[in-house]
Tab-separated table of C-alpha atoms in Angstrom:
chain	number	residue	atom	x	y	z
A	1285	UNK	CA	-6.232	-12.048	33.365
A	1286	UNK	CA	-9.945	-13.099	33.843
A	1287	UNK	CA	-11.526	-15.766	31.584
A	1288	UNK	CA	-13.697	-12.994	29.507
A	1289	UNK	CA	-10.718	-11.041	29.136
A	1290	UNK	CA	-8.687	-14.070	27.443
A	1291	UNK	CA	-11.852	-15.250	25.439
A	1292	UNK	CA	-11.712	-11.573	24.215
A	1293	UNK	CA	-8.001	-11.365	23.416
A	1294	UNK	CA	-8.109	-14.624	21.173
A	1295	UNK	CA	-11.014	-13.593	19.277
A	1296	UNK	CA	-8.678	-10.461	17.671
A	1297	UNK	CA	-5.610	-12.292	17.144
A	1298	UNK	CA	-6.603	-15.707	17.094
A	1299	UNK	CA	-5.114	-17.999	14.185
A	1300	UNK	CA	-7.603	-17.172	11.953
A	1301	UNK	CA	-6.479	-13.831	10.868
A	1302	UNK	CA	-3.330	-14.518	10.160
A	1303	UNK	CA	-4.602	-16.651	7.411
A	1304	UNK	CA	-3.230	-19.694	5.914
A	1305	UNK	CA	-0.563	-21.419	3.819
A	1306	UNK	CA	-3.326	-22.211	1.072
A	1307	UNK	CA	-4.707	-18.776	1.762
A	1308	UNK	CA	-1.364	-16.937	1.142
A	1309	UNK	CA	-0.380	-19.109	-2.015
A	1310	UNK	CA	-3.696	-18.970	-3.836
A	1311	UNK	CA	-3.283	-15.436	-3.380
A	1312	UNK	CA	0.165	-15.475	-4.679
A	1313	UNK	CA	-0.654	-17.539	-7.234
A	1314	UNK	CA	-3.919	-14.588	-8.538
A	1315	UNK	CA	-1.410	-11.815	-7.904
A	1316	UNK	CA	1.150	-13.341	-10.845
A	1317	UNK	CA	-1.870	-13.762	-13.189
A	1318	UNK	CA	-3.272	-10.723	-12.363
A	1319	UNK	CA	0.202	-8.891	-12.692
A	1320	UNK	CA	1.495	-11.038	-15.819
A	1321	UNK	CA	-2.049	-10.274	-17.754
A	1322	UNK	CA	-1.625	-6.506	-18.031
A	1323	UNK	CA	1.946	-6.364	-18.788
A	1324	UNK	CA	1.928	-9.013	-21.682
A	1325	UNK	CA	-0.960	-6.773	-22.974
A	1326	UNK	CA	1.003	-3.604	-22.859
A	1327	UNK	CA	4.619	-5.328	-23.650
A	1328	UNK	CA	2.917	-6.877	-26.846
A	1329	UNK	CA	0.115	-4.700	-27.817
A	1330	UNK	CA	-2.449	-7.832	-27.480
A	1331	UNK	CA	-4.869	-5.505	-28.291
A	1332	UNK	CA	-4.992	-2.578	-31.023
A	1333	UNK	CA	-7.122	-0.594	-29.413
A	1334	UNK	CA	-5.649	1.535	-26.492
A	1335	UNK	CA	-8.626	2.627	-25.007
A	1336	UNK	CA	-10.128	-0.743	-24.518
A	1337	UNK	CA	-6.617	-1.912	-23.275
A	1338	UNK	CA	-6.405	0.583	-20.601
A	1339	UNK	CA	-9.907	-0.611	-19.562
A	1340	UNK	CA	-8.979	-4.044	-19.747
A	1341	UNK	CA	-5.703	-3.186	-16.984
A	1342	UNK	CA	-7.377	-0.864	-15.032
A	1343	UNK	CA	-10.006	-3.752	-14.027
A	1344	UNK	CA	-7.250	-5.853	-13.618
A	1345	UNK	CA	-5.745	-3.869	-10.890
A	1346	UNK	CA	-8.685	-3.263	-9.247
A	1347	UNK	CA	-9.606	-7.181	-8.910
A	1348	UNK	CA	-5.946	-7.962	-8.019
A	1349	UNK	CA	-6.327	-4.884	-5.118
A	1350	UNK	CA	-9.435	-7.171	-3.783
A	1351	UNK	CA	-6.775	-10.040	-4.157
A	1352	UNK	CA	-4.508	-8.999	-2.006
A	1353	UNK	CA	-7.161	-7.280	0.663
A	1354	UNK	CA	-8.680	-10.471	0.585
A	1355	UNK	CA	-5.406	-12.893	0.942
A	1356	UNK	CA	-3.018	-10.986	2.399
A	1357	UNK	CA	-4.670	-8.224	4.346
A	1358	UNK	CA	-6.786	-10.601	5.714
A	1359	UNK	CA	-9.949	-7.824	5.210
A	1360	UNK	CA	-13.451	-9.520	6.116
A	1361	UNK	CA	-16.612	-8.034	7.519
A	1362	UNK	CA	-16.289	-9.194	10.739
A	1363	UNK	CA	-12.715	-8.048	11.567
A	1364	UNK	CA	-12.402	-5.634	14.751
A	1365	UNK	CA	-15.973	-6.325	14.833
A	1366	UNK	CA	-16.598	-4.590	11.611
A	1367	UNK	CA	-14.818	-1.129	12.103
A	1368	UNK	CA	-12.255	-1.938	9.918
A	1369	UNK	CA	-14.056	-2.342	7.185
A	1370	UNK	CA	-16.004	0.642	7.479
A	1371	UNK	CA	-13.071	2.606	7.611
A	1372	UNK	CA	-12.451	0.773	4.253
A	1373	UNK	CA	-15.253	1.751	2.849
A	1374	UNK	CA	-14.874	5.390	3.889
A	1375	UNK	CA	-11.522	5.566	2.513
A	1376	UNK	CA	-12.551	4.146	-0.675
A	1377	UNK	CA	-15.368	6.918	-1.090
A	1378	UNK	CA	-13.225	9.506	0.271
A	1379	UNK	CA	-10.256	8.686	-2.703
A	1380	UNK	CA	-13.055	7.839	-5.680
A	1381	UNK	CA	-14.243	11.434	-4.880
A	1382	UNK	CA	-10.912	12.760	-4.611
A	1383	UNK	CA	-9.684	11.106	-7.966
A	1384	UNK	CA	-12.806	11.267	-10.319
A	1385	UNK	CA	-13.229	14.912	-8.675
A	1386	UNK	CA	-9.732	16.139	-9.421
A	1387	UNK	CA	-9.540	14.702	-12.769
A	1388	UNK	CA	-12.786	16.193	-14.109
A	1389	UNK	CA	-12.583	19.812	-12.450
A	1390	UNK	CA	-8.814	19.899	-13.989
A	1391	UNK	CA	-9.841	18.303	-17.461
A	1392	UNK	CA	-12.940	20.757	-17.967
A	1393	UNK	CA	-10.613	23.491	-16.442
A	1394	UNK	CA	-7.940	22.431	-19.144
A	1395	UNK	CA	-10.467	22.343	-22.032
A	1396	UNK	CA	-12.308	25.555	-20.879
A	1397	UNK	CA	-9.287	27.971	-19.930
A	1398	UNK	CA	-6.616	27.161	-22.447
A	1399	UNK	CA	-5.628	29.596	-24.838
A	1400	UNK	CA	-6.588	28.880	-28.109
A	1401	UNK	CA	-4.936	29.683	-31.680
A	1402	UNK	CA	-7.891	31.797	-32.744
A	1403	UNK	CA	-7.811	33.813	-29.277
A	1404	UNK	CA	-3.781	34.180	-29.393
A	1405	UNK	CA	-4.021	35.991	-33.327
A	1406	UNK	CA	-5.894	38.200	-32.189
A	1407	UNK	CA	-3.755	39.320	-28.983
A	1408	UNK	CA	-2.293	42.274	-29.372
B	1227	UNK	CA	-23.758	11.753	52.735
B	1228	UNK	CA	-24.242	10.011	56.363
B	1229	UNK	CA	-25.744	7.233	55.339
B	1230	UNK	CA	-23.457	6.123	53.175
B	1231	UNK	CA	-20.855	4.015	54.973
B	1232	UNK	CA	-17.007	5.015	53.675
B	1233	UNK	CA	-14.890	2.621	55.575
B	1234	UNK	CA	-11.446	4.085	56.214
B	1235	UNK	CA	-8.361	3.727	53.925
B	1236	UNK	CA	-10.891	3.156	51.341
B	1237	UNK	CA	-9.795	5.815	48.163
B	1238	UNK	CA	-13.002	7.405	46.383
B	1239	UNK	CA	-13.501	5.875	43.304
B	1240	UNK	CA	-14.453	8.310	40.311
B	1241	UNK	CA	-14.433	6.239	37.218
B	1242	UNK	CA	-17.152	3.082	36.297
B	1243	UNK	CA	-16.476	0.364	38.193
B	1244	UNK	CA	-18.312	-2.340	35.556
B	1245	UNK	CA	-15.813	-0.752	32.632
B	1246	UNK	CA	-13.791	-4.204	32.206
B	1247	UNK	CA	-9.928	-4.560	31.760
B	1248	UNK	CA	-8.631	-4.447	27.659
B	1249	UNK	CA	-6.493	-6.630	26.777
B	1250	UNK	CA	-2.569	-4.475	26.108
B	1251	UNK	CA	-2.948	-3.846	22.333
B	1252	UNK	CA	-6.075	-4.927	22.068
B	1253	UNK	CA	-6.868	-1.743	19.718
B	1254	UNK	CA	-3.837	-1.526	18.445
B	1255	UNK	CA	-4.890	-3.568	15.105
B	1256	UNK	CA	-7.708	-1.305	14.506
B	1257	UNK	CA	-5.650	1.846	15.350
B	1258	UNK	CA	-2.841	0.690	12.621
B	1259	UNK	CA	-5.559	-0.010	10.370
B	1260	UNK	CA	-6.891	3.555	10.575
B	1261	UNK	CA	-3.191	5.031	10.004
B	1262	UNK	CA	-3.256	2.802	7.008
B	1263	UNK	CA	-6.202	4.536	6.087
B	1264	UNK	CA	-4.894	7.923	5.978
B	1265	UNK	CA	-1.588	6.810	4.555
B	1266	UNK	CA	-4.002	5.614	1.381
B	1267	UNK	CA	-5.424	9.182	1.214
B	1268	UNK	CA	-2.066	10.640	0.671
B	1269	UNK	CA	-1.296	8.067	-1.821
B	1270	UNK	CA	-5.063	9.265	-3.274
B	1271	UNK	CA	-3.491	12.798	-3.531
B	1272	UNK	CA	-0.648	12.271	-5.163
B	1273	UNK	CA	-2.117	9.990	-7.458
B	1274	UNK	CA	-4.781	12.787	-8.740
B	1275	UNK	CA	-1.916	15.020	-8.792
B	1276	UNK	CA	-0.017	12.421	-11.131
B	1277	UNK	CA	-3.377	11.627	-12.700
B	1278	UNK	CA	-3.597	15.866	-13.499
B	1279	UNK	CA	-0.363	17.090	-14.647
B	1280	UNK	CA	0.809	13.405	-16.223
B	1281	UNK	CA	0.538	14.811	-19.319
B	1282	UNK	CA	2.071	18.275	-18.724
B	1283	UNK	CA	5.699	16.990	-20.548
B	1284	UNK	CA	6.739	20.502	-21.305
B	1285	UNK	CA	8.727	19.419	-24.553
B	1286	UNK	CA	10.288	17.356	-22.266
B	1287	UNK	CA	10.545	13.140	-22.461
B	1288	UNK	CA	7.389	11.517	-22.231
B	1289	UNK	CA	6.779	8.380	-20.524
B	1290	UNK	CA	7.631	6.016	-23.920
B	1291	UNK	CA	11.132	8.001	-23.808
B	1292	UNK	CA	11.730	6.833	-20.306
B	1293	UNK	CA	10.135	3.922	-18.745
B	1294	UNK	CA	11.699	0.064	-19.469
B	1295	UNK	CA	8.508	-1.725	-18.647
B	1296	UNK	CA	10.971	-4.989	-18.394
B	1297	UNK	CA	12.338	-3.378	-14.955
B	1298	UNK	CA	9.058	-2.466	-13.800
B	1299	UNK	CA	8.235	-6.345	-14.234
B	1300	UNK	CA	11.131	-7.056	-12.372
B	1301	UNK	CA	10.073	-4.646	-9.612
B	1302	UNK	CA	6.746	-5.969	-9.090
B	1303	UNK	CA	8.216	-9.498	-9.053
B	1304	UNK	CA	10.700	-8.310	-6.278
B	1305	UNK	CA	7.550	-6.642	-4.134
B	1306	UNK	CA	4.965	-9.396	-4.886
B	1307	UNK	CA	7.986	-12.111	-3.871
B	1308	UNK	CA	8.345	-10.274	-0.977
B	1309	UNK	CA	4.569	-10.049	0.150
B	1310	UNK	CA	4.215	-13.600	-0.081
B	1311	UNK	CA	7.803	-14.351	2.390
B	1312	UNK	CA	6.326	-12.050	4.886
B	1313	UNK	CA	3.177	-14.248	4.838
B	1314	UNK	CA	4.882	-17.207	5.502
B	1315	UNK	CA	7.148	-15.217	8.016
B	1316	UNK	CA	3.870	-15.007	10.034
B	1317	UNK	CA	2.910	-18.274	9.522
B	1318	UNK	CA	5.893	-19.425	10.889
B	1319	UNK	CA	5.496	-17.052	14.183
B	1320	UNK	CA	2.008	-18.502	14.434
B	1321	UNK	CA	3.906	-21.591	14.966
B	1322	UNK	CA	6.305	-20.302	17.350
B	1323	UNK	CA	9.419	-20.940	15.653
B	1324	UNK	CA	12.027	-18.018	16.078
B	1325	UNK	CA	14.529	-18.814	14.004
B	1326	UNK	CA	12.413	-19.878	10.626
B	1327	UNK	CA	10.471	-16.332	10.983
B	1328	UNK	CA	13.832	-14.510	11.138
B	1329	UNK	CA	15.239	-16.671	8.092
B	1330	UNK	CA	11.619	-15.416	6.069
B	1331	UNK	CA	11.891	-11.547	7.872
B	1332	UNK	CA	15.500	-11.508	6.385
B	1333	UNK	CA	14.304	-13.097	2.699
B	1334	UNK	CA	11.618	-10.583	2.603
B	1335	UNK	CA	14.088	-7.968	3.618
B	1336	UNK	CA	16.586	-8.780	0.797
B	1337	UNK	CA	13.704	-8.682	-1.577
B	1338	UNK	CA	12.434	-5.125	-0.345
B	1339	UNK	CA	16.127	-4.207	-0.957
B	1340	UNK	CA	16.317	-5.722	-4.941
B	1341	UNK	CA	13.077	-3.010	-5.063
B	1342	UNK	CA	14.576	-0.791	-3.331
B	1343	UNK	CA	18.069	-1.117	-5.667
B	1344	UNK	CA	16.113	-1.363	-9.186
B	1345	UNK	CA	14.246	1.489	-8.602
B	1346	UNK	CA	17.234	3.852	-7.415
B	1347	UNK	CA	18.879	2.079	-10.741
B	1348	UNK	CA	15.421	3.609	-12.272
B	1349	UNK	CA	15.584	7.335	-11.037
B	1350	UNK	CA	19.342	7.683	-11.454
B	1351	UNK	CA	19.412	6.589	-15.138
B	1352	UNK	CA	16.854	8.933	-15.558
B	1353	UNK	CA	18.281	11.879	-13.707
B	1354	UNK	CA	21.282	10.894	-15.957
B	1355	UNK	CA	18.906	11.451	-18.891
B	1356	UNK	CA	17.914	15.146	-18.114
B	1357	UNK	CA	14.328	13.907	-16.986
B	1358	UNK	CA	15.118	15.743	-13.497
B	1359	UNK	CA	11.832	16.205	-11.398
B	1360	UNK	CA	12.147	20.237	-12.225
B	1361	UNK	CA	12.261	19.009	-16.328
B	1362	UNK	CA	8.693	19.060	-16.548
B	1363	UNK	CA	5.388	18.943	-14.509
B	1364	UNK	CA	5.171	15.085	-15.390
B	1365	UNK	CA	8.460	14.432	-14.124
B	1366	UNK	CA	7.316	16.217	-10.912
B	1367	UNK	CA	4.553	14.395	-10.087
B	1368	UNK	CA	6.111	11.561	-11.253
B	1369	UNK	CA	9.066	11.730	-8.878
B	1370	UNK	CA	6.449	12.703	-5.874
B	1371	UNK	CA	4.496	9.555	-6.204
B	1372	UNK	CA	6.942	7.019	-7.330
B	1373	UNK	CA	9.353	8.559	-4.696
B	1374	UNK	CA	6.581	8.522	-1.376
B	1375	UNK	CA	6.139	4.742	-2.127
B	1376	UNK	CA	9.912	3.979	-2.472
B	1377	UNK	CA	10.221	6.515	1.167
B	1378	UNK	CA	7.421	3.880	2.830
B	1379	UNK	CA	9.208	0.667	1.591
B	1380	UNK	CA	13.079	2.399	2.984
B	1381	UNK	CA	11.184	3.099	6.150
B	1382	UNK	CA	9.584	-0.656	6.218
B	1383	UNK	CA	12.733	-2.175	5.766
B	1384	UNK	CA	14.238	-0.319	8.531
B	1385	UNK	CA	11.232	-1.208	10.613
B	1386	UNK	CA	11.964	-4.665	9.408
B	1387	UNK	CA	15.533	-4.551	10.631
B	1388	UNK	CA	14.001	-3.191	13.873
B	1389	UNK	CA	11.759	-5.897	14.642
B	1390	UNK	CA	14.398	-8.586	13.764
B	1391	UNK	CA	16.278	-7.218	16.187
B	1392	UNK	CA	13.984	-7.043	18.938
B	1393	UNK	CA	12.898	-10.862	18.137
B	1394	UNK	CA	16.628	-11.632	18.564
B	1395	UNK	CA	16.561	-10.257	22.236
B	1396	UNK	CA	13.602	-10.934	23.640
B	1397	UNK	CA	11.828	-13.856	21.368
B	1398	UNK	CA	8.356	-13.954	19.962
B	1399	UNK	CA	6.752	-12.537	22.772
B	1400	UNK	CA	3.496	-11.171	22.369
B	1401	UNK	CA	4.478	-7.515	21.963
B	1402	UNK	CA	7.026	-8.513	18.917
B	1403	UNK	CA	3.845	-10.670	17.711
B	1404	UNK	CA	1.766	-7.670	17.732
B	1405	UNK	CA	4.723	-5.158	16.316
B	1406	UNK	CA	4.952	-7.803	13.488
B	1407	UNK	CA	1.416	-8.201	12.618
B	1408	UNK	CA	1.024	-4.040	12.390
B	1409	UNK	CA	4.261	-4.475	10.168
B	1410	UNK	CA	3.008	-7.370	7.878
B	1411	UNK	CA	0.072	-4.480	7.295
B	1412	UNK	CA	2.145	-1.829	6.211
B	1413	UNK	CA	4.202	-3.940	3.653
B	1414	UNK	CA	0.724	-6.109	2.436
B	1415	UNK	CA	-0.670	-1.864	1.967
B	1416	UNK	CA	2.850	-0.859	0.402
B	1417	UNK	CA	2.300	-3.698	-2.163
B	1418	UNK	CA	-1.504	-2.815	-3.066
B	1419	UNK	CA	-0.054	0.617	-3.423
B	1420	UNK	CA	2.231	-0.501	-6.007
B	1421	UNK	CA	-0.361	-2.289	-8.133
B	1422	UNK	CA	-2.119	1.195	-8.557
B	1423	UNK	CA	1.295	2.729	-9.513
B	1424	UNK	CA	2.576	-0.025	-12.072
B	1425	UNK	CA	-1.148	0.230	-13.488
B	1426	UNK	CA	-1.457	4.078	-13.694
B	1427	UNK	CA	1.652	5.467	-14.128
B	1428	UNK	CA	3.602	2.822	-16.019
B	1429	UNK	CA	1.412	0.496	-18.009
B	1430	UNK	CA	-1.039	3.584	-18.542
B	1431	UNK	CA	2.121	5.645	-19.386
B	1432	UNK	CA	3.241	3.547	-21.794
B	1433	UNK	CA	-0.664	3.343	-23.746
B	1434	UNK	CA	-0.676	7.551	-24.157
């Protein structure tokens, strides 16, 4: 194995991506706030509102998704010299199209097609 | 044709001669990354499917008649437990030492398995309820999603097994280094996963 070829090898696995002890725990330690926030909320009913509280743990779980891309994924911008995270970002189009799509075709579909009283009375 | 001196015994050569040597598994990162990817888009399915039909309870028992949010917490203590004893699992193979990076394979195994227990504990108590996945289009879904996740973590565990095995035999050579880096991928995804199902279907259950 040539000098380039070992250069090269250590640059994708080298020590660095594995991350480290501090990296792992202070991502441990997010992941348990993150987690314990959103169920006291719910368990409790912190909040009155449920609207605002399903805002409130949806953000939640999107920071603590960062978290653990971050901490224990080991995702950075210059990983596999950047392809990886453009296949991130893809992916994260591809399902925010896929969710917000499906869930406002089917809701308008739901409010639009459904049967209502009025229509059923008059049914023969 | 002539003037172009072909010594004998020498073979034609048809490829680029500057294309340099890669490294065994050298892609291989990149190429479990992608697979990663396209696991997430199934996940993305079934989670619009949950997301439409969620609410489809066909007279049947809605989320508040079924879910124990305590043994979710419990679950996502098992899984999050786990993601953090693989971590040090590879920390410890960074340092070379076999038998520490078994002991922290085999803690993060029996913690996949406490998941792995609770939530067959979950489904059958509610099979035992009558909330079947044919009960009700929620209960479908439900079952789909919850169930695909629960499918990856059985299959990392037996990948897990796998991989302690091989370490066993042959040490931490670089193959098992790679094998348990793709591996320590699928069960940091599997746990990411999670926190979109504990959020959406459970806690967001639990709010309708």
């Amino acid at each position: 194995m040539s000098a380039h070829d070992h250069a090269g090898h250590d640059h994708t696995h080298g020590g660095a991506a594995h991350g480290s002890l501090k990296g792992y725990l202070i991502g441990f330690v997010l992941s348990v706030i993150l987690t314990a926030i959103p169920f006291w909320m719910v368990m409790t009913g912190a909040i009155d509102n449920k609207q605002a509280t399903a805002i409130i743990i949806m953000a939640f779980a999107v920071v603590q998704i960062v978290v653990h891309m971050v901490f224990f994924l080991h995702m950075n911008p210059a990983s596999e010299g950047g392809w990886s995270m453009l296949a991130l970002i893809f992916t994260v189009i591809l399902v925010v199209i896929v969710l917000s799509g499906s869930l406002w075709v089917m809701y308008h579909l739901n409010a639009n097609m459904m049967p209502g009283l009025h229509e059923m009375r008059e049914m023969p | 044709m002539a003037s172009t001196a072909i010594t004998a015994g020498t073979e034609p050569v048809f490829h680029l001669e500057e294309e340099h040597a890669h490294a065994e598994g050298g892609s291989t990162m990149l190429g479990f990354w992608l697979y990663l990817m396209s696991d997430c888009l199934i996940f993305a399915m079934l989670f619009a499917a949950y997301g439409v039909l969620g609410g489809n309870y066909a007279a049947g028992p809605a989320p508040k008649d079924l879910f124990d949010l305590g043994l979710v917490a419990v679950n996502t203590t098992m899984l999050l437990l786990s993601s953090i004893t693989y971590g040090f699992a590879m920390l410890t193979m960074d340092k070379g030492r076999v038998g520490a990076t078994q002991a922290w394979l085999a803690v993060t195994m029996l913690f996949g398995l406490a998941f792995l227990s609770i939530e067959l504990y979950e489904f059958a108590h509610m099979i035992h309820e009558g909330a079947t996945p044919q009960r009700s289009a929620f209960l479908s879904s439900f079952f789909t999603l919850v169930g695909t996740h629960g499918l990856h973590v059985t299959f990392g565990i037996v990948w897990m097994l796998t991989l302690m095995v091989q370490v066993a035999r042959h040490g931490l050579i670089e193959a098992n280094r790679r094998r348990l880096m793709c591996l320590s991928m699928f069960w940091h995804f599997l746990d990411v996963v999670w926190i979109g199902v504990f959020t959406f279907v459970y806690l967001m259950g639990m709010l309708r």
